[in-house]
mmCIF file of C-alpha atoms in Angstrom:
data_model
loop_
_atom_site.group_PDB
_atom_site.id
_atom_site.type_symbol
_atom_site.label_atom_id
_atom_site.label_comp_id
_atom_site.label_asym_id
_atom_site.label_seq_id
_atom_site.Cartn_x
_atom_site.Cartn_y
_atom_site.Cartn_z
ATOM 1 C CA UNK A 1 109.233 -71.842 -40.635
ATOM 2 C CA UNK A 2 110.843 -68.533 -41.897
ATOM 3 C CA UNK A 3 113.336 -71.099 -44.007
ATOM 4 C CA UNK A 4 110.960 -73.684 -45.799
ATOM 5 C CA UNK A 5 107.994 -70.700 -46.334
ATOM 6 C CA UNK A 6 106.236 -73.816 -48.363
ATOM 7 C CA UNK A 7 105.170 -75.967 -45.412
ATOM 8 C CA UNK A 8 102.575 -73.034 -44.489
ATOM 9 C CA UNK A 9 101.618 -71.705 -47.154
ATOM 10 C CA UNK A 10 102.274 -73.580 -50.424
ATOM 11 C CA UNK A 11 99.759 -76.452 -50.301
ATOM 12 C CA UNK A 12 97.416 -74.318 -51.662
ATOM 13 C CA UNK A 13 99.529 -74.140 -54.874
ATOM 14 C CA UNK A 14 99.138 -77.711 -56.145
ATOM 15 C CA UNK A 15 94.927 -77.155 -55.387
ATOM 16 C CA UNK A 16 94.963 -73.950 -57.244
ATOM 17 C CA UNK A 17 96.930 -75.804 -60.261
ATOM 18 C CA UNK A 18 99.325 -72.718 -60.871
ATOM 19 C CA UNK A 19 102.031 -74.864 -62.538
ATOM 20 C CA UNK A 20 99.544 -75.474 -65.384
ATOM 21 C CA UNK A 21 100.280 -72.747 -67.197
ATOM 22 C CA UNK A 22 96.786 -70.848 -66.647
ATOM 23 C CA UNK A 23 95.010 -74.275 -68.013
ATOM 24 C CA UNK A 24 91.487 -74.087 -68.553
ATOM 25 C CA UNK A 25 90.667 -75.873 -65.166
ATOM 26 C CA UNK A 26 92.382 -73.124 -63.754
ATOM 27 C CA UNK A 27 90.079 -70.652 -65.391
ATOM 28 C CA UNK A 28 87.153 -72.481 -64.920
ATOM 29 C CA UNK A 29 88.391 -73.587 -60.877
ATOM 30 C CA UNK A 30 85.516 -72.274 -58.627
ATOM 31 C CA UNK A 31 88.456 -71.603 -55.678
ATOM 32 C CA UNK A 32 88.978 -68.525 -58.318
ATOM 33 C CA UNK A 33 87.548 -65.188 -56.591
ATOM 34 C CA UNK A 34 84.839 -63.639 -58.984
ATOM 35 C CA UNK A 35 87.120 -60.686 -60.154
ATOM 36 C CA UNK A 36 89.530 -63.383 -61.582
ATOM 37 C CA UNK A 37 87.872 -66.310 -63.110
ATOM 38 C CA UNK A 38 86.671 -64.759 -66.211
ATOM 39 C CA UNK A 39 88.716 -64.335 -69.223
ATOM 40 C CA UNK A 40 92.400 -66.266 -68.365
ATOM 41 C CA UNK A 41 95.563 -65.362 -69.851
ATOM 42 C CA UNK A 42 96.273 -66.788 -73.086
ATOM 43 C CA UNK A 43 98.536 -70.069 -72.623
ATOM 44 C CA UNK A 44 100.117 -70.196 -75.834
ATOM 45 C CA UNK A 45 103.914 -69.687 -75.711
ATOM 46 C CA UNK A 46 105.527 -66.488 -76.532
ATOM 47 C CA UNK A 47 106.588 -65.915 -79.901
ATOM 48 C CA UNK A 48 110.186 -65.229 -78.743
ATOM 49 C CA UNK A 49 112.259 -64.987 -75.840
ATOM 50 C CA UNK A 50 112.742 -61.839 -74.350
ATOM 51 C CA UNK A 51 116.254 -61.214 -73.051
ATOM 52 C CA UNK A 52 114.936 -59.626 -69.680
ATOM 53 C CA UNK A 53 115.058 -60.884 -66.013
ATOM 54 C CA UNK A 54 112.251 -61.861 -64.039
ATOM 55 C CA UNK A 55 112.245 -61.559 -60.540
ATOM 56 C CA UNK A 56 109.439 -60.465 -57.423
ATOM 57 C CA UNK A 57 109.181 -57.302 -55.077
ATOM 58 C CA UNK A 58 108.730 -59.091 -51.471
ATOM 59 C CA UNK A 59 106.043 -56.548 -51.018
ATOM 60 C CA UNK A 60 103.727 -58.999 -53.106
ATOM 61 C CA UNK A 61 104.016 -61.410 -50.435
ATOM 62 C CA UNK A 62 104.097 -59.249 -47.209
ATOM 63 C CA UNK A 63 101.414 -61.009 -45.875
ATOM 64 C CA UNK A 64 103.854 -64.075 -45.257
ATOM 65 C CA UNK A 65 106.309 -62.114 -43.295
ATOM 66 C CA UNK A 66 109.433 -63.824 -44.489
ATOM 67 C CA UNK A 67 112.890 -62.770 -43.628
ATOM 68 C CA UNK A 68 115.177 -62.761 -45.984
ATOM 69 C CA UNK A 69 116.270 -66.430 -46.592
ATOM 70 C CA UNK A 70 112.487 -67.708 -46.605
ATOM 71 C CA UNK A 71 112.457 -64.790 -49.658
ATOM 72 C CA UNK A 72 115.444 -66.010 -51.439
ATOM 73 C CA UNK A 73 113.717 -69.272 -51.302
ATOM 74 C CA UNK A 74 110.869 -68.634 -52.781
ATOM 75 C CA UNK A 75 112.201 -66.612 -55.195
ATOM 76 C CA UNK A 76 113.993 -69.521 -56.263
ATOM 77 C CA UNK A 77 111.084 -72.079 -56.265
ATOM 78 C CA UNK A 78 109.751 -70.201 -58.922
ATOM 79 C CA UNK A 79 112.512 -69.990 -61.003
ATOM 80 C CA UNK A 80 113.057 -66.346 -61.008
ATOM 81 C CA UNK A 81 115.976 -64.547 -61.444
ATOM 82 C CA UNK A 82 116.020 -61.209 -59.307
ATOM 83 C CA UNK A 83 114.960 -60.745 -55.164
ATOM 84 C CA UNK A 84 113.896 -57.148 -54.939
ATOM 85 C CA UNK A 85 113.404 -56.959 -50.995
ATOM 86 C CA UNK A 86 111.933 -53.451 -50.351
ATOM 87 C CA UNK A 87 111.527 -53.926 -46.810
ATOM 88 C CA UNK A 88 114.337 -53.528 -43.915
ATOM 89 C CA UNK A 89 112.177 -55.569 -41.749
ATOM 90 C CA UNK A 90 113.012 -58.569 -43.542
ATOM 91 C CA UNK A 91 116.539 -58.481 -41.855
ATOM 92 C CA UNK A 92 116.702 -59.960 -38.867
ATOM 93 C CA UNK A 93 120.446 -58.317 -39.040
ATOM 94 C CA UNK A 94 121.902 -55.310 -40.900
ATOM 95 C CA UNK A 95 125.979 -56.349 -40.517
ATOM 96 C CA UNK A 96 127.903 -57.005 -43.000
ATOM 97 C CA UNK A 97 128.463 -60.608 -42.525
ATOM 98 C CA UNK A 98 124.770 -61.415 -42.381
ATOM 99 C CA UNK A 99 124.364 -59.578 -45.779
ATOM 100 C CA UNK A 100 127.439 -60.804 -47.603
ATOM 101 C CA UNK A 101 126.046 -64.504 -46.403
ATOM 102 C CA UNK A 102 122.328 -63.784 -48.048
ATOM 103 C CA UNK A 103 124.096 -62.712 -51.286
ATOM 104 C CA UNK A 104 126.106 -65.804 -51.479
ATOM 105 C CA UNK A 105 123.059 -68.153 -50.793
ATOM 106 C CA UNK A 106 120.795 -66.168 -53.485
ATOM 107 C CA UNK A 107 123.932 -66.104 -56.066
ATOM 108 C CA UNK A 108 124.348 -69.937 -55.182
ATOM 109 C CA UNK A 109 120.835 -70.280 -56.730
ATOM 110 C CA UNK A 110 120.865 -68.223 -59.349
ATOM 111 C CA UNK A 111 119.593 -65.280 -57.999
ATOM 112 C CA UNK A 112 120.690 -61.614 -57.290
ATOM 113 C CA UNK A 113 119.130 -59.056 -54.300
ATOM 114 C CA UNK A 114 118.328 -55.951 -54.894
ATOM 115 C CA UNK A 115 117.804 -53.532 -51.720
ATOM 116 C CA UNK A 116 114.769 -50.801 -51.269
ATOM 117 C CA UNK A 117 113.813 -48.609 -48.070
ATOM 118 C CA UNK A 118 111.202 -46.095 -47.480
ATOM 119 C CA UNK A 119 110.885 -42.555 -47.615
ATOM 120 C CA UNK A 120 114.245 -39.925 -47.772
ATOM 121 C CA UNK A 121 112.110 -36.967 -47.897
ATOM 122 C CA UNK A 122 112.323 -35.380 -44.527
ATOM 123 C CA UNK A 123 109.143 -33.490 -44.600
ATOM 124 C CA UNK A 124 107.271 -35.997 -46.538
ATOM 125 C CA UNK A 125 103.977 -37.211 -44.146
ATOM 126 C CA UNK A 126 105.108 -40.787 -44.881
ATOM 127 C CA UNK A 127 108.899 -40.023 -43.398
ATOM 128 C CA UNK A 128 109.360 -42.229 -40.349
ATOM 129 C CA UNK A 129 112.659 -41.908 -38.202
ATOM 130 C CA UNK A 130 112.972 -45.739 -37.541
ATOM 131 C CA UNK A 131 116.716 -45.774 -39.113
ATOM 132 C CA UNK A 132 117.362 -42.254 -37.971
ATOM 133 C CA UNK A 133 117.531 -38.660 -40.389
ATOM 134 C CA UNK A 134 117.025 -39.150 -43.758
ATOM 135 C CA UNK A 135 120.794 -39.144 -44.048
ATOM 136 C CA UNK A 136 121.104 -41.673 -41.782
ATOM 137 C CA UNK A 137 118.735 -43.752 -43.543
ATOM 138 C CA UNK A 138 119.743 -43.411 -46.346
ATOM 139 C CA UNK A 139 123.524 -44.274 -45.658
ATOM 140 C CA UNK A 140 122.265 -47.442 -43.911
ATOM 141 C CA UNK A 141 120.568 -48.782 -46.793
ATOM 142 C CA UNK A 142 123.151 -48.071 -49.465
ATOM 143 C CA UNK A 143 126.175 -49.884 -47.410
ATOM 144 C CA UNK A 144 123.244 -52.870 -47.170
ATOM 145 C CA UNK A 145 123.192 -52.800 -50.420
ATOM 146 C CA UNK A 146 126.800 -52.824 -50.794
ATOM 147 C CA UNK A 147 126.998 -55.988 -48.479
ATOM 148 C CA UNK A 148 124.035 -57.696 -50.482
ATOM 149 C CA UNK A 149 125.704 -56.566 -54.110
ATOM 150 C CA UNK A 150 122.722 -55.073 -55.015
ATOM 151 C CA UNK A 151 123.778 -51.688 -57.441
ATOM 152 C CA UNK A 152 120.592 -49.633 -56.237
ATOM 153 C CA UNK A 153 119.563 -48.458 -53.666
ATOM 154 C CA UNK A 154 115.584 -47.752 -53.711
ATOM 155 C CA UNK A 155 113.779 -45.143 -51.698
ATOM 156 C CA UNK A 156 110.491 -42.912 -52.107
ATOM 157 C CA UNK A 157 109.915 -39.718 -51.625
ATOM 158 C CA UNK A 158 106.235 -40.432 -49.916
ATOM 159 C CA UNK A 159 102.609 -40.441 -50.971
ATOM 160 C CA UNK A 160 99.606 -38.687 -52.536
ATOM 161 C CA UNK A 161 98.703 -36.988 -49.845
ATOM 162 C CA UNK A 162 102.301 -35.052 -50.197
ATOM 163 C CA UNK A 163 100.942 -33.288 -52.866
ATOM 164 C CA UNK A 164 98.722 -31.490 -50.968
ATOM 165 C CA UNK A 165 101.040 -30.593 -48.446
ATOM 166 C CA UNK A 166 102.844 -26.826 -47.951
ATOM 167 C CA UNK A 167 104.391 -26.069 -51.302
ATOM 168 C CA UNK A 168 102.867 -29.159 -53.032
ATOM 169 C CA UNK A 169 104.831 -31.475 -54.492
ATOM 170 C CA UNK A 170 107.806 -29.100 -55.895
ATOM 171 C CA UNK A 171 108.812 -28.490 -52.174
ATOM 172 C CA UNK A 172 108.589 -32.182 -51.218
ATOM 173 C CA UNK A 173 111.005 -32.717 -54.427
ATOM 174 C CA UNK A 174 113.379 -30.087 -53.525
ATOM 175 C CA UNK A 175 113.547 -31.769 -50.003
ATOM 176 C CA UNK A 176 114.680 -35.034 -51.430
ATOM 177 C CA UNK A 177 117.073 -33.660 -53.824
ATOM 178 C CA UNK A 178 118.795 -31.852 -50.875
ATOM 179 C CA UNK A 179 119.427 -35.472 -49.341
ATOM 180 C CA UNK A 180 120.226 -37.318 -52.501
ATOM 181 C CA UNK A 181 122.952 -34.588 -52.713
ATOM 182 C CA UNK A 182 123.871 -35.283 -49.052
ATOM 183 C CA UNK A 183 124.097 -38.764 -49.985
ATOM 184 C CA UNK A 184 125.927 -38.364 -53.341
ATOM 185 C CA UNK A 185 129.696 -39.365 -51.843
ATOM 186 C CA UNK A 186 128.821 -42.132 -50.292
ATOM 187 C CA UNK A 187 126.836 -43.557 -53.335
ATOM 188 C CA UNK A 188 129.554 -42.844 -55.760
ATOM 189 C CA UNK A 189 132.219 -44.446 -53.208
ATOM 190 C CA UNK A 190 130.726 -47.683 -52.462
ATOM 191 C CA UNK A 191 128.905 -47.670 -56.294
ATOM 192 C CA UNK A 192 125.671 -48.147 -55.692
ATOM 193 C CA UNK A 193 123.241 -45.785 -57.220
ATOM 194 C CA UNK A 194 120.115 -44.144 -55.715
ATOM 195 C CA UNK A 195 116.778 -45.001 -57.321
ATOM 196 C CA UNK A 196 113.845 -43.448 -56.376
ATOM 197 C CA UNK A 197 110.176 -44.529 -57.242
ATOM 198 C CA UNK A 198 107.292 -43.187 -58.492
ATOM 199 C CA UNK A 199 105.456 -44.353 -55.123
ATOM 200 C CA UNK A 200 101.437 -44.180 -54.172
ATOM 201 C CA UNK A 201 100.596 -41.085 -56.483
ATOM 202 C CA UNK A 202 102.998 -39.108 -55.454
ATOM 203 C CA UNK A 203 105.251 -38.274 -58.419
ATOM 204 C CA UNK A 204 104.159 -38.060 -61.976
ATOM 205 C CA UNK A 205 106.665 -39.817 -63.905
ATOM 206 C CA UNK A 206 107.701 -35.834 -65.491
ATOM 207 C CA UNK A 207 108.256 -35.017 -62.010
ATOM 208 C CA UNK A 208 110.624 -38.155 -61.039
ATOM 209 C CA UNK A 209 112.644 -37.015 -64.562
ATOM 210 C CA UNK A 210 112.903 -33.343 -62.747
ATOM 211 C CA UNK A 211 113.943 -34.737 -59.273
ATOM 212 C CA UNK A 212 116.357 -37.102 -60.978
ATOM 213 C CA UNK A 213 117.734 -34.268 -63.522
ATOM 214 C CA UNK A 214 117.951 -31.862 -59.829
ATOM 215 C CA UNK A 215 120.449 -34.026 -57.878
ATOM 216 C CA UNK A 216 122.401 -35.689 -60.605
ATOM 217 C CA UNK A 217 121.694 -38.249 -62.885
ATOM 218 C CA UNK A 218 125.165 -39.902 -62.975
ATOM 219 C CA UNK A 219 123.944 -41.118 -59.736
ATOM 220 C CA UNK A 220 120.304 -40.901 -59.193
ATOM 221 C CA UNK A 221 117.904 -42.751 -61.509
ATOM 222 C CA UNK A 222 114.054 -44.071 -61.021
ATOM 223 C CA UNK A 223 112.483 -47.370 -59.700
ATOM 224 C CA UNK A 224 109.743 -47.807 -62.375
ATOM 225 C CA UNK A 225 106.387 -48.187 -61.203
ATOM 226 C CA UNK A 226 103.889 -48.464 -63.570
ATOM 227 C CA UNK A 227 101.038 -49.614 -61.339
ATOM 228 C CA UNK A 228 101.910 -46.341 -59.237
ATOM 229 C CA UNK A 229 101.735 -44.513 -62.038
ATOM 230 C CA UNK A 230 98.299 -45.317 -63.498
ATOM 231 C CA UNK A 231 97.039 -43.466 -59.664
ATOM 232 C CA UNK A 232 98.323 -40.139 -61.038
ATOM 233 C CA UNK A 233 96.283 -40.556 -64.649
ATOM 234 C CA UNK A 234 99.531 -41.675 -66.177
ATOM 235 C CA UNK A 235 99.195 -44.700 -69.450
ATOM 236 C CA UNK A 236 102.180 -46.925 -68.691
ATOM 237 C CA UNK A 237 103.191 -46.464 -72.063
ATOM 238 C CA UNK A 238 103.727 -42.437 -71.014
ATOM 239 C CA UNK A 239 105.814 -43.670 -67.861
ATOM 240 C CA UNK A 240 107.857 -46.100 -69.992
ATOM 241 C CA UNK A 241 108.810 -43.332 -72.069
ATOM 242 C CA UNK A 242 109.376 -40.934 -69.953
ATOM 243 C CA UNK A 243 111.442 -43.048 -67.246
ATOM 244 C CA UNK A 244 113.166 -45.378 -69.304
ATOM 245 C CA UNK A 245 116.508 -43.078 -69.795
ATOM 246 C CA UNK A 246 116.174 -43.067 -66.221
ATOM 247 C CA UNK A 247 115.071 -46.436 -65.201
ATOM 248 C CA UNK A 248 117.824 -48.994 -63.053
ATOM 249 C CA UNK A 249 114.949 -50.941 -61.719
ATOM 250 C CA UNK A 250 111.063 -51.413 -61.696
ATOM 251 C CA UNK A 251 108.517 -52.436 -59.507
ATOM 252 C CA UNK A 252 105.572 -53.700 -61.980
ATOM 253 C CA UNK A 253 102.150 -54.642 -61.732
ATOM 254 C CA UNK A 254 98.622 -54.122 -64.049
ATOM 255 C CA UNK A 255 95.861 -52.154 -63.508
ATOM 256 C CA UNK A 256 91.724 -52.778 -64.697
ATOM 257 C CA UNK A 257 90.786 -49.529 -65.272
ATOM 258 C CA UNK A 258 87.213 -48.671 -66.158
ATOM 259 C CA UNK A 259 84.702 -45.444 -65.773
ATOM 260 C CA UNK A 260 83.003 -43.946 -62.708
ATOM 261 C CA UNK A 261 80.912 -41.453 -61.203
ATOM 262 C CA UNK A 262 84.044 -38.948 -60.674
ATOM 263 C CA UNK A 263 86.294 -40.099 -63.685
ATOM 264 C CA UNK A 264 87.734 -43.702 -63.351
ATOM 265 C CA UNK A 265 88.317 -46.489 -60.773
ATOM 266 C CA UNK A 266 91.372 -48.231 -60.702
ATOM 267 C CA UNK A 267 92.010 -51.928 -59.253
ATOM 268 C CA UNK A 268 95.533 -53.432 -59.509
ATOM 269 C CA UNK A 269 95.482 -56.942 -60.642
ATOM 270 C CA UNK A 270 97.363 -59.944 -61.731
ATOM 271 C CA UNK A 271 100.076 -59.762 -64.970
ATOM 272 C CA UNK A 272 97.334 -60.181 -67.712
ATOM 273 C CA UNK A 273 94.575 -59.312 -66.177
ATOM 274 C CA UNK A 274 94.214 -55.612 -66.590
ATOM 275 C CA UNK A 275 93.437 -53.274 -69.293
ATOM 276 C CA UNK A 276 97.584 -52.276 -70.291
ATOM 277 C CA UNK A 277 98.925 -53.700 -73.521
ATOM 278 C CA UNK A 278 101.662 -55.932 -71.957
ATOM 279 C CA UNK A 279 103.046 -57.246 -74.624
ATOM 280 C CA UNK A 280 103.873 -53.782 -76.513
ATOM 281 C CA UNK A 281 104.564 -52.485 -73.445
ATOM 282 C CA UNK A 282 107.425 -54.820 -73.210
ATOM 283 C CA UNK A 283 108.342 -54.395 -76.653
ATOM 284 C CA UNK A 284 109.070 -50.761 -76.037
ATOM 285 C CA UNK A 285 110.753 -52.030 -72.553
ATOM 286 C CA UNK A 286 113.231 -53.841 -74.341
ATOM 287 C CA UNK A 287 114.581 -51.820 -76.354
ATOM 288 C CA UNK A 288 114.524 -48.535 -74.007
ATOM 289 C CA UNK A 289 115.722 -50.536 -70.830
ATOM 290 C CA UNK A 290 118.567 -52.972 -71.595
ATOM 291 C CA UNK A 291 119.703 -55.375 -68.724
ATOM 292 C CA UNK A 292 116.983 -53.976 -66.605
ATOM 293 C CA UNK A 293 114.768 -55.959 -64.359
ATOM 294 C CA UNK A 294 111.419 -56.842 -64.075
ATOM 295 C CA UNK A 295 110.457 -57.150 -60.563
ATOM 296 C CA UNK A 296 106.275 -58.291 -60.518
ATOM 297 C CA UNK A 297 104.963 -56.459 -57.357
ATOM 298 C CA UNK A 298 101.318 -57.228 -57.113
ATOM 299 C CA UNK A 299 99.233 -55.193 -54.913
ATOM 300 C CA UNK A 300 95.488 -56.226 -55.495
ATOM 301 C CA UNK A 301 92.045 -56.377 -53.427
ATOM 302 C CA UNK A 302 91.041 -52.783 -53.372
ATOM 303 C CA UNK A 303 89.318 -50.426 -55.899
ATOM 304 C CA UNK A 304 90.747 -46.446 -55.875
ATOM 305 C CA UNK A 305 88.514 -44.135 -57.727
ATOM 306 C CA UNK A 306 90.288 -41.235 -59.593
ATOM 307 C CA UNK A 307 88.430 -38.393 -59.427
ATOM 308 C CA UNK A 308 89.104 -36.585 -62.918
ATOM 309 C CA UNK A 309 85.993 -34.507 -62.631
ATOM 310 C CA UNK A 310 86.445 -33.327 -59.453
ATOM 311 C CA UNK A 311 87.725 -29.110 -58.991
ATOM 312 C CA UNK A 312 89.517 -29.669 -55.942
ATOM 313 C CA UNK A 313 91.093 -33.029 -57.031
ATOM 314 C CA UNK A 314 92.525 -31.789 -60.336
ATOM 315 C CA UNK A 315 94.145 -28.570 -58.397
ATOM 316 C CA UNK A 316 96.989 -30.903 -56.807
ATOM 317 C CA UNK A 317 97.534 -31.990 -60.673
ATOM 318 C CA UNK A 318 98.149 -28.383 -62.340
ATOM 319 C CA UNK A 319 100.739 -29.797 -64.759
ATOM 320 C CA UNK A 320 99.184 -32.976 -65.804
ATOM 321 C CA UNK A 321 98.457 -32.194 -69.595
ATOM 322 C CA UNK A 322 94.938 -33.078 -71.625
ATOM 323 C CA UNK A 323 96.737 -35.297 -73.973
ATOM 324 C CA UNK A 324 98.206 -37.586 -71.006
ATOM 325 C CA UNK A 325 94.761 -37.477 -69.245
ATOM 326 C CA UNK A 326 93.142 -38.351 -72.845
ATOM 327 C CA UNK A 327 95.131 -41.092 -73.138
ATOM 328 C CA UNK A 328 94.000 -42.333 -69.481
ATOM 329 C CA UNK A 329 90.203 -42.186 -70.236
ATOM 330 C CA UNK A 330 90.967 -44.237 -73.347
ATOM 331 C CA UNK A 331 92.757 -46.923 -70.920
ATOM 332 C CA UNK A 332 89.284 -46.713 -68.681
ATOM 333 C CA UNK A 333 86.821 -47.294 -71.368
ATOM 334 C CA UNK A 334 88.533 -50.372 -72.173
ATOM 335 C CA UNK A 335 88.047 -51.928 -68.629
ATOM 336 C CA UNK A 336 85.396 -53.617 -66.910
ATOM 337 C CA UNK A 337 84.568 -53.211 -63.116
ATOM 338 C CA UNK A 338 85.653 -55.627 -60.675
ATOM 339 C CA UNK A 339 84.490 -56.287 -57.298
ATOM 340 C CA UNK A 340 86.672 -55.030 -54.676
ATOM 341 C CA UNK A 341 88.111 -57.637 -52.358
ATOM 342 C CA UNK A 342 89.793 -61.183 -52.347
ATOM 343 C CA UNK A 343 86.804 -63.001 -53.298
ATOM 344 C CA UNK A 344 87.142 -66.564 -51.980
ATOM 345 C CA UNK A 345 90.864 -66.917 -50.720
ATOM 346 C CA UNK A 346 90.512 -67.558 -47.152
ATOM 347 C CA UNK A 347 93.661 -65.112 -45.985
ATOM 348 C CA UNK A 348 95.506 -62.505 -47.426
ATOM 349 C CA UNK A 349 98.209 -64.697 -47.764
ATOM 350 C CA UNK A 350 96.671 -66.776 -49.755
ATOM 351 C CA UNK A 351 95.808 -64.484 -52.320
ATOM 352 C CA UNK A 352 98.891 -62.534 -52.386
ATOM 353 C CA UNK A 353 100.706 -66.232 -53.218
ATOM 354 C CA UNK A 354 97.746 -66.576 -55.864
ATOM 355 C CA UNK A 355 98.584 -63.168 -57.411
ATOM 356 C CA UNK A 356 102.358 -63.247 -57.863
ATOM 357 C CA UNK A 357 102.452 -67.134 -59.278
ATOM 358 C CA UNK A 358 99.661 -66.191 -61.521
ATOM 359 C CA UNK A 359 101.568 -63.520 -62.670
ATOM 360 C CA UNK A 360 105.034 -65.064 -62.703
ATOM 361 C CA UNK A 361 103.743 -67.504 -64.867
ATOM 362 C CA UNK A 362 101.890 -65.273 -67.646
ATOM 363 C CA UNK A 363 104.804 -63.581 -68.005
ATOM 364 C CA UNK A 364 107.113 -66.870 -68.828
ATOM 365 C CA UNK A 365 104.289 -68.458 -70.920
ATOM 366 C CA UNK A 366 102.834 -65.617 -72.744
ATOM 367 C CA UNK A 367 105.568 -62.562 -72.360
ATOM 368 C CA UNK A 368 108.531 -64.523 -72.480
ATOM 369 C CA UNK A 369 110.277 -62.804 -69.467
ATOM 370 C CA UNK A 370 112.891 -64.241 -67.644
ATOM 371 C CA UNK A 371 116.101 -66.684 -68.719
ATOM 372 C CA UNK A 372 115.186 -69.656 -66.526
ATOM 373 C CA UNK A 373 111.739 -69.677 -68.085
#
C-alpha cells in the first residue's frame, strides 16, 4: 500500500541480509548480480563519527512509486535522518495543509523534507510546462517547500544535450539566471533558498559557481551532485572544491570508472563500490560543508561512455581544462569494467531497494555518516 511500502517490496531485504552490515554471506550471496558480488565494502566500523546527516533522494527508489508518506516511512525504517523528495509527483496534494501535515509526521520521526522540482530554464530541451512558466514553477515549489519546512528549493537547469543547443550552455545559463532573478522576492520572503544542481552533464561544477555568482549568491546556491559530475570529466574531489562555498544540499552517489575505446565508461554504483576515495572525500566534505546533508541518490544499471577522444565531443567542452581531464583519466585507470544491467534482481525495484540499503549502510558502518547510525 502507498503507507506500509514494506509489505511489497521489503521481503526481499531479510533474503538479501542487508542488516548484516555487508557480512561475508552477503558478499559471497549468489542473489548478488555479477557487477556487485566481488570485492564488498569493508565492515569494520569507522574510526570516528562524522557529524553529518544521512538521508535518501526518492529518486533512488522511483521504481516503487511512493507518495510521500510511504517515503517518509521508509526513510525512517532505515534510520536516516533527511527525505530529499525531488519529485512533485509524489504529492498526491500541493496545499498547504497536506504539506504542513507531511512535515509534522517526518519531524515526529526524526526526520526533515527537503523539496526538489525539475527544470527552470525556459529554453532548456528538458523544460516541461506541467506546473506552468518557469516562474510559475518555480513559485509553486518554493511555497511547497515553505509548507514542508524544507530551506531549499532544488531545480535544474536541464541536460547534456543543452550544451549543444543555440548558444551552448552560456545561453541556457543566462536563461536560468533571468528566472532565479524573477524568483528572488519570493525566495527571500518566505526564506527558502534556490539550489540548483549540477544535473545529467549539463553544468560543469565552474559553470554552476558562474550561474550561482550571476543571480545572487545570498540566495542561490548548488545541489551537489557528484555522480552528475563525473559525466562532464569532473573528479569529485574538483566538484567538492569548487561547490562547497556554494553547496546547501547534495544529491550523492559513486561512479566505476574505467578506460574505453573513446576515453572512459562510466557506471554509477552503490556507496563503496566505485573507483572515488569516499572516505577523503568526506574528510574534505566536512570541513568545507558544515550542517550540510548527505542525501545517497543511487542511479545504477547502465554504462555511459565518455568520449574524451572524440573532435566533435570535446567541442561542447571548450573550457574544461587538461589538468581537470588529467585528473579524470587517473580516476578511469583505477576502475574495472562492469557489466551493464541489474544482473539477477528480478525488477527494477528490487534493485533500486538493493542499491540504496547497500549504500545506506556502508556509509554508517564504514563512513560514519549520519547521527542515528
Amino acid at each position: 500500500s502507498a503507507t506500509s511500502p514494506r509489505m511489497t517490496i521489503l521481503s526481499r531485504r531479510d533474503v538479501l541480509a542487508l542488516s548484516a552490515a555487508f557480512s561475508a554471506t552477503l558478499a559471497a550471496s549468489a542473489l548478488l548480480p555479477r557487477a556487485f558480488a566481488a570485492d564488498a565494502p569493508p565492515t569494520t566500523a569507522p574510526v570516528r563519527h562524522r557529524g553529518i546527516k544521512l538521508g535518501i533522494d526518492n529518486f533512488a527508489m522511483r521504481a516503487m512509486k511512493w507518495k510521500a508518506p510511504a517515503l517518509i516511512d521508509y526513510a525512517a525504517s532505515l534510520k536516516t535522518d533527511s527525505l530529499f523528495i525531488t519529485d512533485l509527483d509524489a504529492f498526491e496534494k500541493q496545499d498547504d495543509g497536506y504539506l504542513t501535515d507531511l512535515k509534522k509526521k517526518a519531524a515526529d520521526l526524526g526526520i526533515q523534507i527537503q523539496l526538489g522540482s525539475w527544470s527552470i530554464c525556459p529554453t532548456s530541451k528538458s523544460f516541461k510546462n506541467t506546473w506552468g512558466t518557469a516562474e510559475e514553477h518555480g513559485a509553486l515549489v518554493l511555497r511547497m517547500a515553505k509548507a514542508l519546512g524544507s530551506p531549499v528549493a532544488r531545480f535544474i537547469l536541464g541536460a547534456g544535450n543543452d550544451r549543444s543547443t543555440p548558444g551552448g550552455i552560456h545561453a541556457r545559463i543566462a536563461d536560468t539566471v533571468a528566472v532565479c532573478k524573477a524568483l528572488k522576492g519570493r525566495s527571500e520572503e518566505l526564506g527558502v533558498k534556490i539550489a540548483i544542481e549540477n544535473h545529467a552533464g549539463d553544468l560543469q561544477s565552474n559553470e554552476l559557481v558562474e550561474l550561482i555568482e550571476a543571480a545572487g549568491k545570498s540566495y542561490v546556491g548548488a545541489n551537489m551532485d557528484i555522480g552528475n559530475g563525473v559525466w562532464t570529466m569532473e573528479d569529485p574531489m574538483t566538484t567538492l572544491t569548487n561547490l562547497a562555498p556554494y553547496t546547501l544540499t547534495t544529491s550523492l552517489r559513486d561512479s566505476m570508472i574505467w578506460e574505453s575505446p573513446k576515453g572512459a565508461t562510466v557506471q554509477w554504483v552503490a556507496m563503496g563500490d566505485g573507483v572515488v576515495d569516499l572516505p577523503a572525500f568526506f574528510d574534505q566534505f566536512e570541513k568545507l560543508c558544515p550542517g550540510v546533508p548527505v542525501h545517497i541518490e543511487t542511479i545504477g544499471g547502465f554504462n555511459r561512455e565518455i568520449a574524451y577522444f572524440d573532435p566533435e565531443f570535446m567541442k561542447l567542452w571548450p573550457h574544461r581544462t587538461a589538468a581537470d581531464l588529467a585528473r579524470f583519466i587517473a580516476l578511469a585507470k583505477k576502475g574495472k569494467a562492469l557489466d551493464a544491467g541489474k544482473g539477477t534482481f528480478a525488477t527494477d525495484a528490487e534493485f533500486q531497494q538493493f542499491q540504496i540499503e547497500r549504500s545506506i549502510t556502508y556509509c554508517k558502518n564504514v563512513l560514519g555518516l549520519g547521527p542515528k547510525s
